[in-house]
Tab-separated table of C-alpha atoms in Angstrom:
chain	number	residue	atom	x	y	z
A	1	MET	CA	104.551	163.427	54.321
A	2	GLU	CA	107.282	161.260	55.705
A	3	LYS	CA	106.923	159.166	58.789
A	4	ASN	CA	109.411	159.956	61.512
A	5	THR	CA	109.996	156.304	62.383
A	6	LEU	CA	112.972	154.115	61.639
A	7	SER	CA	112.643	151.135	59.341
A	8	TYR	CA	113.779	147.742	60.645
A	9	GLU	CA	116.227	147.344	57.778
A	10	THR	CA	118.147	150.578	58.148
A	11	GLU	CA	121.542	150.960	59.750
A	12	ALA	CA	120.187	153.879	61.809
A	13	PHE	CA	117.588	151.580	63.363
A	14	ASN	CA	120.292	149.107	64.357
A	15	GLU	CA	122.474	151.902	65.718
A	16	VAL	CA	119.633	153.263	67.860
A	17	ASN	CA	118.978	149.763	69.220
A	18	ARG	CA	122.663	149.256	70.014
A	19	LYS	CA	123.184	152.600	71.710
A	20	LEU	CA	120.002	152.476	73.769
A	21	SER	CA	120.759	148.916	74.871
A	22	MET	CA	124.248	149.991	75.885
A	23	ALA	CA	122.813	152.997	77.745
A	24	LEU	CA	120.548	150.643	79.682
A	25	TYR	CA	123.573	148.851	81.139
A	26	ILE	CA	125.553	152.059	81.761
A	27	PHE	CA	122.576	153.625	83.555
A	28	GLY	CA	122.367	150.413	85.572
A	29	ILE	CA	125.812	151.137	86.969
A	30	LEU	CA	125.101	154.806	87.619
A	31	THR	CA	121.503	154.801	88.857
A	32	TRP	CA	120.846	151.182	89.872
A	33	PHE	CA	117.470	150.351	88.331
A	34	ILE	CA	115.696	153.755	88.146
A	35	GLY	CA	117.469	155.038	85.004
A	36	PRO	CA	117.153	151.762	83.092
A	37	LEU	CA	113.482	151.462	84.088
A	38	ILE	CA	112.682	154.926	82.739
A	39	LEU	CA	114.635	154.246	79.547
A	40	PHE	CA	112.965	150.858	79.089
A	41	LEU	CA	109.469	152.261	79.591
A	42	MET	CA	110.134	154.986	77.014
A	43	PHE	CA	111.412	152.816	74.152
A	44	ARG	CA	110.250	149.239	74.721
A	45	LYS	CA	107.403	149.267	72.196
A	46	GLU	CA	109.177	150.443	69.070
A	47	LEU	CA	112.584	148.744	69.402
A	48	PRO	CA	112.477	144.914	69.536
A	49	PHE	CA	116.221	144.353	70.139
A	50	PHE	CA	116.142	146.919	72.943
A	51	ARG	CA	113.060	145.265	74.450
A	52	GLN	CA	114.783	141.870	74.440
A	53	GLN	CA	117.948	143.263	76.018
A	54	GLY	CA	115.909	145.235	78.553
A	55	LYS	CA	114.189	142.076	79.714
A	56	ALA	CA	117.558	140.326	80.002
A	57	PHE	CA	118.877	143.289	82.001
A	58	PHE	CA	115.963	143.283	84.444
A	59	ASN	CA	116.144	139.490	84.808
A	60	PHE	CA	119.801	139.904	85.721
A	61	TYR	CA	119.192	142.765	88.139
A	62	LEU	CA	116.318	141.010	89.900
A	63	SER	CA	118.352	137.810	90.120
A	64	PHE	CA	121.266	139.596	91.743
A	65	PHE	CA	118.907	141.413	94.111
A	66	LEU	CA	117.486	138.053	95.170
A	67	TYR	CA	120.973	136.581	95.629
A	68	PHE	CA	122.039	139.572	97.735
A	69	MET	CA	118.946	139.357	99.916
A	70	VAL	CA	119.573	135.678	100.674
A	71	LEU	CA	123.286	136.251	101.341
A	72	SER	CA	122.682	139.303	103.510
A	73	PHE	CA	120.217	137.308	105.606
A	74	PHE	CA	122.988	134.854	106.515
A	75	ALA	CA	125.866	137.396	106.551
A	76	PRO	CA	125.653	138.302	110.276
A	77	ASP	CA	126.154	134.640	111.214
A	78	ILE	CA	128.893	133.860	108.676
A	79	PRO	CA	131.452	136.702	108.420
A	80	ILE	CA	132.959	135.493	105.123
A	81	LEU	CA	129.626	136.257	103.420
A	82	ASN	CA	130.289	139.972	103.924
A	83	LEU	CA	133.302	139.605	101.642
A	84	VAL	CA	131.180	137.645	99.173
A	85	LEU	CA	128.626	140.486	99.146
A	86	VAL	CA	131.314	143.090	98.411
A	87	LEU	CA	132.798	140.933	95.656
A	88	GLY	CA	129.289	140.428	94.288
A	89	VAL	CA	128.757	144.172	93.912
A	90	ILE	CA	132.077	144.450	92.087
A	91	ALA	CA	131.148	141.507	89.847
A	92	LEU	CA	127.756	143.093	89.135
A	93	ASN	CA	129.414	146.263	87.857
A	94	ILE	CA	131.964	144.343	85.791
A	95	ILE	CA	129.214	142.267	84.161
A	96	LEU	CA	127.266	145.441	83.373
A	97	LEU	CA	130.352	146.996	81.751
A	98	VAL	CA	131.022	143.877	79.681
A	99	GLY	CA	127.364	143.874	78.620
A	100	ALA	CA	127.526	147.538	77.600
A	101	VAL	CA	130.593	146.916	75.438
A	102	LYS	CA	129.090	143.834	73.777
A	103	LEU	CA	125.823	145.631	73.077
A	104	TYR	CA	127.656	148.604	71.602
A	105	ARG	CA	129.323	146.176	69.198
A	106	GLY	CA	125.883	144.891	68.206
A	107	GLU	CA	126.201	141.482	69.855
A	108	LYS	CA	123.403	139.987	71.925
A	109	PHE	CA	124.275	139.731	75.603
A	110	VAL	CA	122.695	137.385	78.103
A	111	PRO	CA	124.064	138.129	81.584
A	112	PRO	CA	125.221	135.114	83.585
A	113	LEU	CA	123.356	133.740	86.607
A	114	SER	CA	120.060	135.260	85.492
A	115	LEU	CA	116.760	133.746	86.499
A	116	LYS	CA	113.927	134.128	83.987
A	117	PHE	CA	111.410	136.521	85.510
A	118	PHE	CA	110.446	138.101	82.163
A	119	LYS	CA	110.248	136.209	78.868
């Protein structure tokens, strides 16, 4: 009987890690955090590269959420912060796209401006 698991050394294992990590970032654009959370909870135990990239993704998303909360608190008093919030959402999506491309190529991606919530 053969096991239906992927060995760490195989190219298929690396391809699964790459594609699932990329999907995490693409789902982040499409479904905010719900899609990536479901994907992460499904595959975090058996794929170490995916687990590492998932933690980096959620650190990034939580960091941006925190930044947006602080900025939106002050936005009614300082009108220019509304523009900063809109530009921040655009930057968030661009960073997620860049991360998806890098992960598809097999490169590690650490999003900028991330606070370390998960190690």
